[in-house]
CSV table of C-alpha atoms and ligand atoms in Angstrom, one decimal:
chain,number,residue,atom,x,y,z
K,1,MET,CA,34.4,-97.6,8.4
K,2,ASN,CA,32.8,-98.8,11.6
K,3,VAL,CA,29.4,-101.4,11.2
K,4,LEU,CA,26.6,-101.9,13.0
K,5,LEU,CA,24.8,-104.9,12.6
K,6,ILE,CA,21.5,-105.2,14.8
K,7,GLY,CA,20.9,-109.5,15.8
K,8,SER,CA,21.9,-112.0,17.8
K,9,GLY,CA,20.6,-115.3,15.8
K,10,GLY,CA,22.5,-117.7,13.2
K,11,ARG,CA,21.6,-115.5,10.5
K,12,GLU,CA,23.7,-112.5,12.3
K,13,HIS,CA,26.2,-114.3,13.1
K,14,ALA,CA,26.8,-115.9,8.8
K,15,LEU,CA,26.1,-112.1,8.2
K,16,ALA,CA,29.0,-110.7,10.9
K,17,TRP,CA,30.9,-113.6,9.0
K,18,ALA,CA,30.5,-112.3,5.8
K,19,LEU,CA,31.2,-108.7,6.7
K,20,THR,CA,34.3,-109.1,8.7
K,21,ALA,CA,35.8,-110.5,4.8
K,22,SER,CA,35.3,-106.6,3.9
K,23,PRO,CA,38.6,-104.9,3.4
K,24,MET,CA,36.1,-101.4,4.1
K,25,LEU,CA,35.7,-102.6,7.5
K,26,GLY,CA,36.9,-100.8,10.4
K,27,THR,CA,35.4,-102.3,13.2
K,28,LEU,CA,32.5,-104.7,13.6
K,29,HIS,CA,29.5,-103.9,16.7
K,30,VAL,CA,26.7,-106.7,16.8
K,31,CYS,CA,24.1,-105.7,19.5
K,32,PRO,CA,23.2,-107.9,21.5
K,33,GLY,CA,25.0,-110.4,19.6
K,34,ASN,CA,25.9,-113.8,20.9
K,35,ALA,CA,28.8,-116.2,22.3
K,36,GLY,CA,29.9,-116.8,18.8
K,37,ILE,CA,29.8,-113.4,17.4
K,38,ALA,CA,31.6,-112.4,20.0
K,39,GLU,CA,34.4,-114.2,18.7
K,40,ILE,CA,34.6,-112.1,15.3
K,41,ALA,CA,32.8,-108.7,16.5
K,42,SER,CA,32.2,-106.5,19.8
K,43,CYS,CA,29.0,-107.1,21.2
K,44,SER,CA,26.9,-105.4,23.3
K,45,PRO,CA,23.5,-105.1,24.6
K,46,LEU,CA,21.0,-102.9,23.4
K,47,ASP,CA,17.2,-102.8,22.8
K,48,ALA,CA,17.0,-102.0,19.4
K,49,SER,CA,13.4,-100.6,20.0
K,50,ASP,CA,14.9,-98.0,21.6
K,51,HIS,CA,15.7,-95.6,18.8
K,52,ALA,CA,17.0,-92.7,20.4
K,53,ALA,CA,19.6,-95.4,22.4
K,54,VAL,CA,20.3,-96.8,19.0
K,55,ILE,CA,21.4,-93.2,17.6
K,56,ALA,CA,23.3,-92.9,20.4
K,57,PHE,CA,25.5,-95.8,20.4
K,58,CYS,CA,25.9,-95.1,16.9
K,59,ARG,CA,26.9,-91.4,17.3
K,60,ALA,CA,29.4,-92.6,20.8
K,61,ASN,CA,31.4,-95.4,18.3
K,62,THR,CA,31.3,-93.9,14.9
K,63,ILE,CA,29.1,-95.8,13.1
K,64,SER,CA,29.0,-95.1,9.4
K,65,PHE,CA,26.4,-97.9,8.4
K,66,VAL,CA,23.7,-100.2,10.4
K,67,VAL,CA,22.4,-103.3,9.8
K,68,ILE,CA,19.3,-104.6,10.2
K,69,GLY,CA,18.6,-108.8,10.7
K,70,PRO,CA,15.6,-109.1,12.2
K,71,GLU,CA,12.3,-108.3,10.7
K,72,ALA,CA,10.8,-106.9,14.6
K,73,PRO,CA,13.0,-103.4,14.4
K,74,LEU,CA,11.9,-103.0,10.4
K,75,VAL,CA,8.4,-103.4,11.4
K,76,GLY,CA,8.7,-101.0,14.1
K,77,GLY,CA,10.4,-98.1,12.5
K,78,LEU,CA,14.0,-98.2,13.2
K,79,GLY,CA,14.9,-97.6,9.2
K,80,ASP,CA,12.5,-94.7,9.3
K,81,SER,CA,14.3,-93.1,12.4
K,82,LEU,CA,17.4,-93.7,11.2
K,83,THR,CA,17.0,-91.9,8.3
K,84,ALA,CA,15.7,-88.8,10.1
K,85,ALA,CA,19.1,-89.0,11.9
K,86,GLY,CA,21.1,-89.0,8.9
K,87,ILE,CA,22.5,-92.7,10.0
K,88,LYS,CA,23.0,-94.8,6.6
K,89,HIS,CA,21.7,-98.3,6.5
K,90,PHE,CA,20.6,-101.6,5.6
K,91,GLY,CA,17.0,-102.4,5.9
K,92,PRO,CA,13.5,-100.9,4.4
K,93,SER,CA,10.9,-98.2,5.9
K,94,ALA,CA,8.4,-99.3,8.3
K,95,ALA,CA,6.0,-98.2,5.5
K,96,ALA,CA,8.0,-101.2,2.8
K,97,ALA,CA,8.3,-103.3,5.3
K,98,ARG,CA,4.3,-103.9,5.4
K,99,LEU,CA,5.3,-106.7,2.7
K,100,GLU,CA,6.4,-109.0,5.5
K,101,GLY,CA,4.2,-107.1,8.5
K,102,SER,CA,0.8,-107.3,6.8
K,103,LYS,CA,-0.1,-110.6,5.0
K,104,ALA,CA,-3.4,-108.6,4.0
K,105,PHE,CA,-1.0,-106.2,1.8
K,106,THR,CA,0.6,-108.0,0.7
K,107,LYS,CA,-2.6,-109.5,-1.1
K,108,GLU,CA,-3.6,-106.8,-2.1
K,109,LEU,CA,-0.1,-105.3,-3.7
K,110,CYS,CA,-0.3,-108.8,-5.8
K,111,ARG,CA,-3.8,-108.1,-6.9
K,112,GLU,CA,-2.8,-104.4,-8.4
K,113,ALA,CA,0.4,-105.5,-9.9
K,114,ASN,CA,-1.3,-108.7,-11.1
K,115,ILE,CA,1.3,-111.2,-9.3
K,116,PRO,CA,1.0,-114.9,-9.5
K,117,THR,CA,-0.2,-115.9,-5.7
K,118,ALA,CA,-3.2,-117.9,-4.1
K,119,ALA,CA,-6.7,-116.4,-4.3
K,120,TYR,CA,-7.5,-114.5,-1.0
K,121,ALA,CA,-10.0,-113.0,0.7
K,122,ARG,CA,-9.5,-110.9,4.1
K,123,PHE,CA,-11.6,-110.6,7.3
K,124,THR,CA,-12.4,-108.6,10.7
K,125,ASN,CA,-15.1,-110.4,11.2
K,126,ALA,CA,-15.4,-114.0,12.5
K,127,ALA,CA,-18.8,-114.9,11.7
K,128,SER,CA,-18.2,-113.9,7.9
K,129,ALA,CA,-15.1,-115.3,7.7
K,130,LYS,CA,-16.0,-119.1,8.8
K,131,ALA,CA,-19.6,-118.6,6.3
K,132,TYR,CA,-16.6,-117.6,3.6
K,133,VAL,CA,-15.2,-121.2,4.4
K,134,ALA,CA,-18.5,-122.7,4.7
K,135,ALA,CA,-19.6,-121.5,1.2
K,136,HIS,CA,-15.9,-122.7,-0.3
K,137,PHE,CA,-14.6,-125.4,1.5
K,138,GLY,CA,-14.4,-128.6,-1.2
K,139,SER,CA,-17.5,-127.1,-2.8
K,140,ALA,CA,-18.0,-126.3,-6.4
K,141,LEU,CA,-18.5,-122.6,-6.2
K,142,GLN,CA,-18.1,-120.9,-9.5
K,143,THR,CA,-17.8,-117.3,-9.1
K,144,ALA,CA,-14.3,-115.7,-8.2
K,145,SER,CA,-11.6,-117.3,-9.1
K,146,LEU,CA,-10.7,-118.5,-5.1
K,147,ASP,CA,-14.3,-120.6,-5.8
K,148,ARG,CA,-12.0,-122.1,-8.5
K,149,ALA,CA,-8.9,-122.5,-7.0
K,150,VAL,CA,-10.1,-124.3,-3.5
K,151,ALA,CA,-12.7,-126.4,-5.6
K,152,SER,CA,-10.4,-127.1,-7.8
K,153,GLN,CA,-7.8,-128.4,-4.7
K,154,SER,CA,-11.6,-129.4,-2.8
K,155,ILE,CA,-8.7,-128.7,0.4
K,156,PRO,CA,-7.2,-127.6,2.4
K,157,ILE,CA,-7.3,-124.4,2.9
K,158,VAL,CA,-4.6,-121.9,4.6
K,159,VAL,CA,-5.7,-119.4,7.7
K,160,LYS,CA,-3.4,-117.0,8.1
K,161,ALA,CA,-3.0,-114.3,10.7
K,162,ASP,CA,-2.2,-110.8,8.9
K,163,GLY,CA,0.5,-109.7,11.0
K,164,LEU,CA,4.0,-110.8,12.6
K,165,ALA,CA,3.4,-113.6,14.5
K,166,ALA,CA,6.4,-116.0,15.1
K,167,GLY,CA,5.4,-118.8,13.1
K,168,LYS,CA,2.1,-119.0,14.7
K,169,GLY,CA,0.4,-117.1,12.3
K,170,VAL,CA,-0.4,-119.8,9.6
K,171,VAL,CA,-2.8,-123.0,9.3
K,172,VAL,CA,-3.3,-124.9,6.4
K,173,ALA,CA,-6.7,-126.8,7.5
K,174,THR,CA,-7.7,-130.0,5.8
K,175,THR,CA,-11.4,-129.7,8.3
K,176,ARG,CA,-13.5,-127.2,8.7
K,177,THR,CA,-12.9,-127.1,12.3
K,178,GLU,CA,-9.5,-126.5,12.0
K,179,ALA,CA,-9.9,-124.0,9.9
K,180,ASN,CA,-13.0,-122.2,12.1
K,181,ALA,CA,-10.6,-123.4,15.3
K,182,HIS,CA,-7.8,-120.7,13.6
K,183,ILE,CA,-9.9,-117.5,12.8
K,184,ASP,CA,-11.7,-117.9,16.7
K,185,ALA,CA,-8.0,-117.5,18.3
K,186,CYS,CA,-6.8,-115.4,15.5
K,187,LEU,CA,-10.3,-113.1,15.8
K,188,GLY,CA,-10.4,-113.8,19.3
K,189,GLY,CA,-6.7,-112.1,20.0
K,190,ALA,CA,-4.9,-115.3,20.9
K,191,LEU,CA,-2.2,-113.9,18.8
K,192,GLY,CA,-2.6,-110.0,19.8
K,193,SER,CA,-3.1,-107.0,17.5
K,194,ALA,CA,-1.3,-110.1,14.4
K,195,GLY,CA,-4.5,-111.8,14.5
K,196,ALA,CA,-7.0,-108.3,14.4
K,197,GLU,CA,-7.3,-109.6,10.5
K,198,VAL,CA,-7.5,-112.8,8.5
K,199,VAL,CA,-6.8,-113.7,5.1
K,200,VAL,CA,-8.4,-116.9,4.1
K,201,GLU,CA,-6.6,-118.7,0.9
K,202,ALA,CA,-6.2,-121.3,-1.2
K,203,PHE,CA,-3.8,-124.0,-0.6
K,204,LEU,CA,-1.2,-123.8,-3.7
K,205,ASP,CA,0.1,-127.4,-4.3
K,206,GLY,CA,4.1,-127.6,-5.8
K,207,GLU,CA,7.4,-127.8,-4.2
K,208,GLU,CA,8.9,-124.5,-1.7
K,209,ALA,CA,11.6,-122.8,-2.2
K,210,SER,CA,13.0,-119.4,-1.3
K,211,PHE,CA,14.2,-116.2,-3.6
K,212,PHE,CA,16.2,-113.6,-2.4
K,213,ALA,CA,17.0,-110.1,-4.2
K,214,LEU,CA,18.6,-106.9,-2.9
K,215,CYS,CA,16.4,-104.1,-3.8
K,216,ASP,CA,17.6,-100.4,-4.2
K,217,GLY,CA,14.2,-99.1,-4.6
K,218,THR,CA,14.4,-98.9,-8.4
K,219,ASN,CA,17.3,-101.5,-9.5
K,220,VAL,CA,17.1,-105.5,-8.1
K,221,LEU,CA,19.5,-107.7,-7.9
K,222,ALA,CA,19.0,-111.5,-7.8
K,223,LEU,CA,21.0,-113.6,-5.0
K,224,ALA,CA,21.0,-117.1,-4.7
K,225,THR,CA,18.1,-119.7,-4.3
K,226,ALA,CA,17.6,-121.9,-1.0
K,227,GLN,CA,15.5,-124.3,0.2
K,228,ASP,CA,14.7,-125.1,3.6
K,229,HIS,CA,13.1,-127.5,5.9
K,230,LYS,CA,10.2,-126.0,8.8
K,231,ARG,CA,9.0,-128.9,10.5
K,232,VAL,CA,11.3,-130.3,13.4
K,233,GLY,CA,11.1,-134.4,12.5
K,234,ASP,CA,12.9,-136.2,9.7
K,235,GLY,CA,11.1,-137.0,7.0
K,236,ASP,CA,9.5,-133.3,7.4
K,237,THR,CA,7.1,-134.5,9.9
K,238,GLY,CA,6.1,-132.9,13.4
K,239,PRO,CA,5.2,-129.1,14.5
K,240,ASN,CA,6.8,-126.2,12.0
K,241,THR,CA,9.9,-124.5,13.4
K,242,GLY,CA,11.8,-121.5,12.2
K,243,GLY,CA,13.5,-123.6,10.2
K,244,MET,CA,15.7,-126.7,11.1
K,245,GLY,CA,18.0,-126.9,8.2
K,246,ALA,CA,18.4,-124.9,4.6
K,247,TYR,CA,20.7,-125.5,1.2
K,248,SER,CA,21.8,-123.7,-1.5
K,249,PRO,CA,20.7,-123.7,-4.6
K,250,ALA,CA,17.9,-125.1,-4.8
K,251,PRO,CA,17.3,-127.9,-7.5
K,252,VAL,CA,13.5,-126.7,-8.6
K,253,MET,CA,15.3,-123.1,-9.3
K,254,THR,CA,16.4,-123.4,-12.8
K,255,PRO,CA,18.3,-120.6,-14.6
K,256,ALA,CA,14.4,-120.4,-16.3
K,257,MET,CA,12.8,-120.3,-13.3
K,258,VAL,CA,14.6,-117.6,-11.8
K,259,GLU,CA,14.0,-115.5,-14.7
K,260,ARG,CA,10.5,-115.8,-14.4
K,261,THR,CA,10.4,-115.1,-10.5
K,262,MET,CA,12.0,-111.4,-11.4
K,263,ALA,CA,9.7,-111.3,-14.2
K,264,GLU,CA,6.6,-111.9,-12.6
K,265,ILE,CA,7.0,-111.7,-9.0
K,266,ILE,CA,10.4,-109.2,-7.9
K,267,ARG,CA,10.2,-106.9,-10.7
K,268,PRO,CA,6.3,-105.9,-10.5
K,269,THR,CA,6.7,-105.5,-7.1
K,270,ALA,CA,9.8,-103.0,-6.9
K,271,ALA,CA,7.5,-101.5,-8.7
K,272,ALA,CA,4.7,-101.1,-7.5
K,273,MET,CA,6.3,-100.2,-4.1
K,274,ALA,CA,7.8,-97.4,-6.1
K,275,ALA,CA,4.9,-96.1,-7.7
K,276,ARG,CA,3.2,-96.1,-3.9
K,277,GLY,CA,6.3,-93.9,-3.1
K,278,THR,CA,7.1,-96.5,-0.4
K,279,PRO,CA,10.2,-97.8,-2.8
K,280,PHE,CA,11.6,-101.2,-0.9
K,281,ARG,CA,15.5,-100.7,-0.1
K,282,GLY,CA,16.8,-104.3,1.7
K,283,VAL,CA,16.5,-107.5,0.9
K,284,LEU,CA,13.6,-109.3,-1.0
K,285,PHE,CA,13.2,-112.6,0.8
K,286,ALA,CA,10.1,-114.2,-1.6
K,287,GLY,CA,8.8,-117.8,-0.2
K,288,LEU,CA,8.0,-119.2,-3.4
K,289,MET,CA,5.2,-122.0,-4.2
K,290,ILE,CA,7.1,-123.6,-7.5
K,291,SER,CA,3.8,-124.9,-9.1
K,292,ALA,CA,2.6,-126.8,-13.2
K,293,ASP,CA,1.8,-123.3,-13.5
K,294,GLY,CA,4.9,-121.9,-12.5
K,295,PRO,CA,6.3,-119.7,-9.6
K,296,GLN,CA,3.6,-118.5,-6.9
K,297,LEU,CA,4.6,-115.8,-3.8
K,298,ILE,CA,3.3,-117.4,-1.0
K,299,GLU,CA,4.8,-114.6,1.5
K,300,TYR,CA,7.6,-112.0,1.7
K,301,ASN,CA,9.8,-111.7,4.5
K,302,VAL,CA,11.6,-107.7,4.1
K,303,ARG,CA,15.2,-109.6,5.9
K,304,PHE,CA,17.7,-112.2,5.5
K,305,GLY,CA,16.1,-116.0,5.9
K,306,ASP,CA,17.1,-117.9,8.6
K,307,PRO,CA,18.8,-120.1,8.6
K,308,GLU,CA,18.8,-119.7,4.7
K,309,CYS,CA,21.2,-116.5,5.7
K,310,GLN,CA,24.0,-118.7,6.5
K,311,VAL,CA,23.9,-121.0,3.2
K,312,LEU,CA,24.1,-117.5,1.0
K,313,MET,CA,26.7,-116.4,3.2
K,314,MET,CA,29.1,-119.9,2.6
K,315,ARG,CA,28.6,-119.1,-1.2
K,316,LEU,CA,29.2,-115.8,-1.9
K,317,LYS,CA,32.3,-114.7,-3.1
K,318,SER,CA,32.1,-111.0,-3.7
K,319,ASP,CA,32.3,-108.3,-0.6
K,320,LEU,CA,28.7,-108.2,1.5
K,321,LEU,CA,29.2,-105.0,2.8
K,322,ALA,CA,29.7,-103.1,-1.0
K,323,ALA,CA,26.9,-104.6,-1.8
K,324,LEU,CA,24.8,-103.5,1.1
K,325,ILE,CA,26.0,-100.1,1.0
K,326,ALA,CA,25.0,-100.1,-3.1
K,327,THR,CA,21.4,-101.3,-2.4
K,328,ALA,CA,21.3,-98.3,0.5
K,329,ASP,CA,23.0,-95.7,-2.4
K,330,GLY,CA,20.7,-97.0,-4.9
K,331,VAL,CA,23.1,-98.4,-7.3
K,332,LEU,CA,22.8,-101.7,-7.4
K,333,ASP,CA,22.6,-101.2,-11.5
K,334,ARG,CA,26.4,-100.8,-11.0
K,335,PHE,CA,26.6,-103.8,-9.2
K,336,ASP,CA,27.1,-107.6,-9.4
K,337,LEU,CA,27.8,-110.1,-7.2
K,338,ARG,CA,30.2,-113.3,-8.0
K,339,TRP,CA,29.2,-116.7,-6.3
K,340,HIS,CA,30.9,-120.2,-5.7
K,341,ASP,CA,29.7,-122.7,-7.7
K,342,ASP,CA,29.9,-125.2,-4.7
K,343,ALA,CA,26.7,-126.3,-2.6
K,344,ALA,CA,26.0,-125.6,1.3
K,345,LEU,CA,23.9,-127.0,3.6
K,346,THR,CA,23.2,-126.0,7.4
K,347,VAL,CA,22.2,-128.5,9.5
K,348,VAL,CA,19.9,-126.7,12.8
K,349,MET,CA,20.8,-128.1,16.5
K,350,ALA,CA,18.1,-127.2,18.8
K,351,ALA,CA,17.5,-127.6,22.3
K,352,ASP,CA,15.4,-130.6,23.4
K,353,GLY,CA,11.9,-129.8,23.3
K,354,TYR,CA,12.2,-127.0,20.3
K,355,PRO,CA,9.8,-125.7,19.2
K,356,GLY,CA,7.8,-125.7,22.8
K,357,THR,CA,4.9,-127.0,21.3
K,358,PRO,CA,2.6,-129.6,23.6
K,359,GLN,CA,3.9,-132.2,21.3
K,360,THR,CA,7.6,-131.3,22.0
K,361,GLY,CA,7.4,-130.1,25.3
K,362,VAL,CA,9.2,-127.2,26.9
K,363,ILE,CA,12.0,-126.2,25.6
K,364,LYS,CA,15.4,-127.5,27.9
K,365,ARG,CA,17.7,-124.0,28.8
K,366,GLY,CA,21.3,-123.7,29.7
K,367,THR,CA,23.2,-127.2,29.1
K,368,VAL,CA,26.9,-127.0,28.2
K,369,ILE,CA,27.9,-128.2,24.5
K,370,ARG,CA,32.1,-129.5,24.0
K,371,GLY,CA,33.4,-130.7,21.1
K,372,LEU,CA,32.7,-127.7,19.0
K,373,ASN,CA,36.8,-126.9,18.0
K,374,ALA,CA,37.1,-130.6,16.7
K,375,ALA,CA,33.9,-129.7,14.7
K,376,ALA,CA,35.2,-126.8,12.7
K,377,LYS,CA,38.4,-128.8,11.5
K,378,VAL,CA,36.0,-130.8,9.3
K,379,PRO,CA,37.0,-129.4,5.5
K,380,GLY,CA,34.7,-126.6,4.5
K,381,VAL,CA,32.8,-126.2,7.9
K,382,GLU,CA,31.6,-123.0,9.5
K,383,ILE,CA,29.8,-123.4,12.7
K,384,PHE,CA,27.7,-119.9,13.5
K,385,HIS,CA,25.9,-119.7,16.9
K,386,ALA,CA,22.0,-118.5,16.8
K,387,GLY,CA,21.7,-119.0,20.7
K,388,THR,CA,24.5,-119.7,23.1
K,389,THR,CA,26.3,-117.7,25.7
K,390,ARG,CA,29.4,-118.5,27.7
K,391,ASP,CA,28.9,-119.3,31.6
K,392,ALA,CA,31.6,-117.6,34.4
K,393,ASP,CA,34.1,-120.3,33.5
K,394,GLY,CA,34.1,-120.0,30.3
K,395,GLN,CA,31.8,-122.7,29.3
K,396,LEU,CA,29.6,-122.4,25.5
K,397,ILE,CA,25.9,-122.8,27.2
K,398,ALA,CA,23.0,-123.4,25.3
K,399,ASP,CA,20.4,-120.2,25.2
K,400,GLY,CA,17.2,-120.5,22.8
K,401,GLY,CA,15.7,-122.7,21.0
K,402,ARG,CA,18.2,-122.8,17.9
K,403,VAL,CA,21.3,-123.2,19.6
K,404,LEU,CA,24.0,-123.7,16.3
K,405,ASN,CA,23.9,-123.7,12.6
K,406,ILE,CA,26.5,-126.5,11.5
K,407,THR,CA,27.2,-125.4,8.0
K,408,ALA,CA,29.4,-126.7,5.1
K,409,ARG,CA,30.4,-126.1,1.4
K,410,GLY,CA,30.6,-129.0,-0.7
K,411,LYS,CA,31.1,-129.7,-4.7
K,412,THR,CA,27.5,-131.0,-4.5
K,413,VAL,CA,25.0,-131.0,-1.5
K,414,ALA,CA,25.6,-134.2,-0.9
K,415,GLN,CA,29.3,-133.8,0.0
K,416,ALA,CA,28.1,-130.6,1.8
K,417,GLN,CA,25.5,-133.1,3.8
K,418,GLN,CA,28.7,-135.5,4.6
K,419,ARG,CA,30.9,-132.8,5.8
K,420,ALA,CA,27.5,-130.9,7.7
K,421,TYR,CA,26.9,-134.1,10.0
K,422,GLN,CA,30.4,-134.9,10.4
K,423,ALA,CA,31.3,-132.4,12.1
K,424,ILE,CA,28.0,-132.8,14.2
K,425,ASP,CA,29.1,-136.3,15.4
K,426,LEU,CA,32.4,-134.4,16.8
K,427,ILE,CA,30.1,-132.5,18.7
K,428,ASP,CA,29.3,-133.6,22.7
K,429,TRP,CA,25.7,-132.2,23.3
K,430,PRO,CA,23.4,-134.7,25.1
K,431,GLU,CA,20.6,-131.9,26.0
K,432,GLY,CA,20.7,-131.4,21.8
K,433,PHE,CA,19.2,-132.6,19.0
K,434,ASN,CA,19.3,-132.2,15.2
K,435,ARG,CA,17.2,-134.1,12.0
K,436,ARG,CA,19.7,-136.3,10.1
K,437,ASP,CA,18.1,-135.3,6.5
K,438,ILE,CA,18.9,-131.8,5.9
K,439,GLY,CA,18.9,-131.9,2.0
K,440,TRP,CA,17.2,-135.6,0.8
K,441,ARG,CA,15.5,-133.5,-1.7
K,442,ALA,CA,18.0,-132.5,-3.6
K,443,VAL,CA,20.3,-135.2,-2.6
K,444,GLU,CA,18.1,-137.8,-4.1
K,445,ARG,CA,17.7,-135.7,-7.6
K,446,GLY,CA,21.4,-136.7,-7.7
V,1,AMP,P1,3.7,-118.2,5.6
V,1,AMP,O1,4.3,-118.2,7.5
V,1,AMP,O2,2.8,-117.6,4.9
V,1,AMP,O3,5.4,-118.6,4.8
V,1,AMP,O4,3.2,-119.8,5.6
V,1,AMP,C1,3.8,-121.1,6.7
V,1,AMP,C2,4.3,-121.7,5.5
V,1,AMP,O5,2.5,-122.4,5.3
V,1,AMP,C3,4.4,-121.8,4.4
V,1,AMP,O6,6.0,-122.1,4.2
V,1,AMP,C4,4.2,-123.0,3.4
V,1,AMP,O7,4.6,-124.5,3.6
V,1,AMP,C5,2.8,-123.1,4.1
V,1,AMP,N1,1.7,-122.0,3.5
V,1,AMP,C6,1.5,-120.9,3.4
V,1,AMP,N2,0.2,-120.3,2.5
V,1,AMP,C7,-0.2,-121.5,2.1
V,1,AMP,C8,-0.9,-122.3,0.7
V,1,AMP,N3,-1.3,-120.5,0.0
V,1,AMP,N4,-0.5,-123.1,-0.3
V,1,AMP,C9,0.0,-124.1,0.3
V,1,AMP,N5,1.0,-123.8,1.6
V,1,AMP,C10,1.2,-122.8,2.0
V,2,LIG,N1,13.6,-119.9,7.5
V,2,LIG,C1,12.8,-119.0,7.4
V,2,LIG,C2,12.6,-117.6,7.4
V,2,LIG,O1,13.6,-117.4,8.3
V,2,LIG,O2,11.7,-117.0,7.8
């Protein structure tokens, strides 16, 4: 069968790499793709927000299955348009994608289904939100659960824009001034419609982990666990990014913690979405805080994580295409997946200036990268491209903030880490940088 994959990042390169191993695959089309994906699939430009164009592309190329990588087309209803056109696809409807598209929606669902998450309140009015923060910030009020949660932690407090804000929506505030400034920014329109409502929530203490599960509307199937590093600098310092590296499995996600996550968070979510008449079909990516009380939901994403997907695909033994089709067909109850016992780790190489904040400066674009062939020969290493293109002479050019994902498998996280950095040291790209400590927490645990 011919397959269309929508997206252009490292996540999509890893998905494409896994899909090409499927005996069921005819031609893999990726739109728009990147220079790395173009080596293993047919890439063409296509605007995923133009649903008619996507459907026309599917008809012209006899596509029988579409895999939607990023959140924006899912929240924008590309899945619904494909359903209406009778084209099978992987990824939720717009109504189900609200689990990522609206934080307030997800918080309400958690309240309804009794899913453990931070206590919260939601506001569309800045004065009310600020009055709320003032009343709760570090003071010992006793009534609602948010009061207790905030009082017990005293500070910080978390202020979130409701909608998709490309990583700029969340502020973990340690002063009231900071919390108020983000309330003003959101409700004042700095994030566009994404900030028209804010969620104020209690700070959760613990270790973060990412958990992935396929969900076919009724049945859920646990995938692997991962941990990522969101801060730009070594030691988890500096501004937040889309992710500077990740590894799998996450040591904090013991089999018992996985089972609790399935029982207390994932299954109730699938059941609540089905009961509302908006069943979730796709991959649920739960951002978790593993606290002293067990797993708490920080947020949902309705797609694979980037760069978490890269390490999951390195560990997946089974046929990805078959799993995604089983999800779309609603037959996950008859499906199982096999995984390599090995660990996997990925290091993001980014262009100087990434993520493009006042602290880090402007992202440097268009520089030449050399040495990938030698790096790719390091045992256990796969290089996934995130933001690359080729110039007229065929040279590899950096074309984005996050540019390459140097990914390795190993018997342990430590071995995977050693292999990834061995490959990185063979890459000649003076205008790029990467963290040197991806996986430190798992390596320290031994
Ligand atoms: P989100 O976009 O909701 O994943 O938030 C981005 C990051 O903010 C998370 O990965 C956490 O590190 C942090 N965060 C969000 N909500 C909370 C919370 N309630 N308590 C502690 N940290 C949080
Ligand atoms: N790496 C975090 C994300 O994909 O949202």
